Tab-separated table of C-alpha atoms in Angstrom:
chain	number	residue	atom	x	y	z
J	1	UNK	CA	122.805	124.175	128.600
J	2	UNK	CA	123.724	120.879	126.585
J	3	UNK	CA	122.279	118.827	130.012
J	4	UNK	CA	119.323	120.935	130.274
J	5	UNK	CA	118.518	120.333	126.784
J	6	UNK	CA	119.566	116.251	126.879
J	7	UNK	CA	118.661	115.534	130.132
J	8	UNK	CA	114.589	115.481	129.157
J	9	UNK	CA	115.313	113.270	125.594
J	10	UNK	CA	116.702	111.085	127.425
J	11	UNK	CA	113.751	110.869	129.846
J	12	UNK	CA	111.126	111.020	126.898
J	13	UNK	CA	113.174	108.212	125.581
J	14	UNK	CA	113.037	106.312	128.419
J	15	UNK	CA	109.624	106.683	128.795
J	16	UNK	CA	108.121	106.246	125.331
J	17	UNK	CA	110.181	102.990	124.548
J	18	UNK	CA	108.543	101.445	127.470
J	19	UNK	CA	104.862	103.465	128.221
J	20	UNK	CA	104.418	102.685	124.320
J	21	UNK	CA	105.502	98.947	124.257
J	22	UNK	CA	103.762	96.296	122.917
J	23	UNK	CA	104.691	93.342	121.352
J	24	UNK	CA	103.577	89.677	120.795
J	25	UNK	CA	104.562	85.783	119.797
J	26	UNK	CA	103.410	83.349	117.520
J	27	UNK	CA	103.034	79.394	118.354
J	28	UNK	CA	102.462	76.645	116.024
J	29	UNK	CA	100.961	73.423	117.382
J	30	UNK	CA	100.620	70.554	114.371
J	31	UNK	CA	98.574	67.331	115.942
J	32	UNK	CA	98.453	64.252	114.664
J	33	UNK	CA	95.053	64.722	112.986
J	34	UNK	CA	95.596	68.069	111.077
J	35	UNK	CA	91.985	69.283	111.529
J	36	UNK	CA	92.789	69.632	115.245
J	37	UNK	CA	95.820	71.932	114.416
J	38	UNK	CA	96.561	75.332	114.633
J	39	UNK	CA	99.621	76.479	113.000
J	40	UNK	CA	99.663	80.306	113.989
J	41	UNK	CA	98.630	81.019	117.558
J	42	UNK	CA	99.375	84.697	118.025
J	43	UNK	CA	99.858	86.073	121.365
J	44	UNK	CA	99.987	89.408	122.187
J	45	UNK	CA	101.395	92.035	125.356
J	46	UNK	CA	102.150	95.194	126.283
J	47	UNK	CA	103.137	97.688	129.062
J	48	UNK	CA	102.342	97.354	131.653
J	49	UNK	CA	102.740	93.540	131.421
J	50	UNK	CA	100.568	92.387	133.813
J	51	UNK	CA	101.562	88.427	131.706
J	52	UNK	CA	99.490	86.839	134.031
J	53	UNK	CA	96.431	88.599	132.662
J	54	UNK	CA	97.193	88.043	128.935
J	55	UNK	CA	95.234	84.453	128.082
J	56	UNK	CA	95.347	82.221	124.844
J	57	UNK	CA	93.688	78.710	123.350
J	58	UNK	CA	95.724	76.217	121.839
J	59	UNK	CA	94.148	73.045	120.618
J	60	UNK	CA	94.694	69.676	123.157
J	61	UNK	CA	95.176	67.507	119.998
J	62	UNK	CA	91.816	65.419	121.420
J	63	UNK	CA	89.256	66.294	119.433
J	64	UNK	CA	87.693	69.642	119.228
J	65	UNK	CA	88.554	70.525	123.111
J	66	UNK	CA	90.520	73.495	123.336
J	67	UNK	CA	93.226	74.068	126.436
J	68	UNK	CA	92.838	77.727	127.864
J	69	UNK	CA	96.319	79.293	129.006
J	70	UNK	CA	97.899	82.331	130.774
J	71	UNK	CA	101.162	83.669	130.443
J	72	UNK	CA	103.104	83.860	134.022
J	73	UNK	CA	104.421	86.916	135.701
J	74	UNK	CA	103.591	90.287	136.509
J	75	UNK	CA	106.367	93.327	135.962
J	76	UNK	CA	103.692	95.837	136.042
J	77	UNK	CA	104.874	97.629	139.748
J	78	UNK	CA	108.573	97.981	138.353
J	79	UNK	CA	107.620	99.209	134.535
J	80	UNK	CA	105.152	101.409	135.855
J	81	UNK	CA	107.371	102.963	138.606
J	82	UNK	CA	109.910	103.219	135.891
J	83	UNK	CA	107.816	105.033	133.731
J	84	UNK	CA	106.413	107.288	136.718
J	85	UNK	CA	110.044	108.199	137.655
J	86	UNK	CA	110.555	109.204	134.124
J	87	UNK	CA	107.754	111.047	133.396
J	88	UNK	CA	108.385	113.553	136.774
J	89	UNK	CA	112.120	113.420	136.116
J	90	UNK	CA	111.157	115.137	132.744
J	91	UNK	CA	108.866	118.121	134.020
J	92	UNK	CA	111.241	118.661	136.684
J	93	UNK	CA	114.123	119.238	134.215
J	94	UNK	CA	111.583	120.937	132.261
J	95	UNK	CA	110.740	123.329	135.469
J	96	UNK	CA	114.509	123.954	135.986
J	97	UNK	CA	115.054	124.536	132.248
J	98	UNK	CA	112.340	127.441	132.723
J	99	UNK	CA	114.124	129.152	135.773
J	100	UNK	CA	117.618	129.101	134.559
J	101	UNK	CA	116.487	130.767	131.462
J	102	UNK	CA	114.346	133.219	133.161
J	103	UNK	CA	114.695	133.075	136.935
J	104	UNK	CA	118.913	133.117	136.877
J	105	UNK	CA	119.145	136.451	139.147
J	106	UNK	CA	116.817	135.391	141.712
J	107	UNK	CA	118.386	131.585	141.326
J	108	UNK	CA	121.354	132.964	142.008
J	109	UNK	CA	120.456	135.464	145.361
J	110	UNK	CA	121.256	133.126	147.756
J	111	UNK	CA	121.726	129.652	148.606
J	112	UNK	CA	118.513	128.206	149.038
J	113	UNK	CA	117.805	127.755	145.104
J	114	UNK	CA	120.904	125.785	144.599
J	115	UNK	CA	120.872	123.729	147.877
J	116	UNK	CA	117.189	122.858	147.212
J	117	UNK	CA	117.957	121.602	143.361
J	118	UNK	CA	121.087	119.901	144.651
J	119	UNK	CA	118.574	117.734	147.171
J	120	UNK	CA	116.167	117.668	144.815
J	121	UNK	CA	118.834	116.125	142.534
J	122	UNK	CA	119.926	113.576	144.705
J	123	UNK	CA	116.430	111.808	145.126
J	124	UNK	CA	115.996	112.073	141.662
J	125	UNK	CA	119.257	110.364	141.394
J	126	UNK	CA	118.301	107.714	143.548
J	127	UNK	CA	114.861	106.847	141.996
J	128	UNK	CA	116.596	106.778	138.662
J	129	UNK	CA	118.680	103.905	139.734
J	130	UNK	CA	116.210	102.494	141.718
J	131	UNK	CA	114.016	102.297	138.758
J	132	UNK	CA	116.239	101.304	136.270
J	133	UNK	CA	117.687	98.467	138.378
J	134	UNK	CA	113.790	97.260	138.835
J	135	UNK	CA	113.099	97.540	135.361
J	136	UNK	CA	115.794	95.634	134.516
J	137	UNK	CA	115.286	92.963	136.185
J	138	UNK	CA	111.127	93.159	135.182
J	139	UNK	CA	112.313	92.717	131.881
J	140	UNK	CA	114.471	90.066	132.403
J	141	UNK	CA	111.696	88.075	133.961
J	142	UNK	CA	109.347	89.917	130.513
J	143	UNK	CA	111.927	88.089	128.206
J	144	UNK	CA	111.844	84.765	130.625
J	145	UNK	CA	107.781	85.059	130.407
J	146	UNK	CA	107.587	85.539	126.384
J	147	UNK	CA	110.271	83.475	125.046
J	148	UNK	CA	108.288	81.168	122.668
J	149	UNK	CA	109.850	78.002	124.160
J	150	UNK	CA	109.068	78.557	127.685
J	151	UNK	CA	105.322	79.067	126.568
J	152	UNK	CA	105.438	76.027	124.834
J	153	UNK	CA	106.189	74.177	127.849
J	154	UNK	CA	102.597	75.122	128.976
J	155	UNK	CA	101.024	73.175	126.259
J	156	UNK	CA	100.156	69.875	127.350
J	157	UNK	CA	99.736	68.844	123.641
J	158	UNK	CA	102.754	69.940	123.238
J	159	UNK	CA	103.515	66.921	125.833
J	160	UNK	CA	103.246	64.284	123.311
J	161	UNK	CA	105.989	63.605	121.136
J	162	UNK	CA	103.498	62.399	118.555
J	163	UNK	CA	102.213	66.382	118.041
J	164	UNK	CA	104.835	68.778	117.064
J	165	UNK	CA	104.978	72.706	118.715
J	166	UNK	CA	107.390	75.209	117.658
J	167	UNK	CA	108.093	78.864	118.253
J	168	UNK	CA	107.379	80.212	115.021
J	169	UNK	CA	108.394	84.189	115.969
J	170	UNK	CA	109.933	85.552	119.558
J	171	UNK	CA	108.912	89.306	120.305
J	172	UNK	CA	111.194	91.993	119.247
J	173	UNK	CA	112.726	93.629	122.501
J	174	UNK	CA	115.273	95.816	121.077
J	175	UNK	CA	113.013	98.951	122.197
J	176	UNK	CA	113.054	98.082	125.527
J	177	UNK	CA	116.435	97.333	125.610
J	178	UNK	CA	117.161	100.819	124.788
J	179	UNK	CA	114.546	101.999	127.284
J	180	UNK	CA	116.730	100.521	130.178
J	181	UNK	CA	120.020	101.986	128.312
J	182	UNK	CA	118.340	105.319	128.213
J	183	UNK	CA	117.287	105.507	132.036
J	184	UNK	CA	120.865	104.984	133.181
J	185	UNK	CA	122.326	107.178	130.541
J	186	UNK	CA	119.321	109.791	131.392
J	187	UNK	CA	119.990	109.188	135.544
J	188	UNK	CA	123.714	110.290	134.746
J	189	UNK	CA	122.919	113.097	132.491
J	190	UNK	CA	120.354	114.765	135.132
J	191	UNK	CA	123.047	114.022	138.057
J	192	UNK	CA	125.942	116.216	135.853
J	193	UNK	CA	123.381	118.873	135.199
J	194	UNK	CA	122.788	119.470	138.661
J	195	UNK	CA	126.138	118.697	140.087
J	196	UNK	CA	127.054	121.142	137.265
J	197	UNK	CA	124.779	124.547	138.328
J	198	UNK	CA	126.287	123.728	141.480
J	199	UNK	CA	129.621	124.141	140.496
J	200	UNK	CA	128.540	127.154	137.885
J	201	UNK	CA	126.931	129.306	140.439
């Protein structure tokens, strides 16, 4: 009963630190002539980080022209399948939560019940580490995309060592962190809970 019961925190864990996401960075670009400066360019992003989308102005350092920018990358196809697998991982645990509780004798009749939730495990045991390997990597490349110093490198003021650019804040990723942490630790849960009425029946 302990995997039925984890099994779907984990998934709503996985899910909501990742579905829920958004974040954002903050640039400072000082030109020579202050009144072309702007020291708090604020960037913000969120699932399902289509970067490439997600646009910005930062002052050229040349008079009042302003340079128009894009962040690079697109995770969207890996967070969103990660978030899809999640999300049906959870109302199927949800479903089998409902007929072991209530459903246990006719569960139990034959075969069929437990041979169907064992397949039914094993592709859901698959598309967990299928999507947690994509996601990882999407938000390697997410971390790659956002860090403050790589989007400073964009900046063609920032080209000139007579103008000075720093990162003044990196986005907090700690919650998507744990949203990749979760998955696997979710994928293994649902795999023992299965494996386990198996076993139990």
């Amino acid at each position: 009963m302990c995997m039925v019961i984890f099994a779907p925190l984990f998934a709503i864990f996985a899910f909501a630190t990742c579905g829920g996401y958004s974040g954002g960075l903050r640039l400072s670009v000082d030109c020579v002539n202050k009144t072309e400066s702007n020291l708090s360019i604020d960037i913000a992003f969120a699932y399902p980080f289509r970067l490439q989308q997600v646009t910005f102005e930062v002052p050229t350092c040349e008079g009042k022209e302003r340079q128009k920018l894009a962040l690079i990358g697109d995770s969207s196809s890996s967070a969103e399948f990660f978030v899809t697998v999640a999300v049906f991982a959870f109302l199927y645990s949800l479903a089998a939560t409902v007929v072991y509780i209530f459903f246990q004798n006719k569960y139990r009749e034959n075969n069929r019940g437990p041979l169907i939730d064992f397949i039914v495990t094993v592709v859901f045991s698959f598309l967990w580490l299928v999507g947690s390997s994509a996601w990882a990597k999407g938000l390697s490349d997410v971390k790659v995309a956002t860090d403050p110093k790589e989007v400073l490198l964009l900046v063609s003021a920032c080209k000139q060592p007579s103008n000075k650019c720093m990162a003044v804040h990196s986005p907090v990723m700690s919650s998507l962190n744990t949203s990749v942490l979760s998955e696997i630790q979710s994928g293994k849960t649902f795999k023992g809970k299965r494996i386990a009425s198996l076993i139990l029946r």
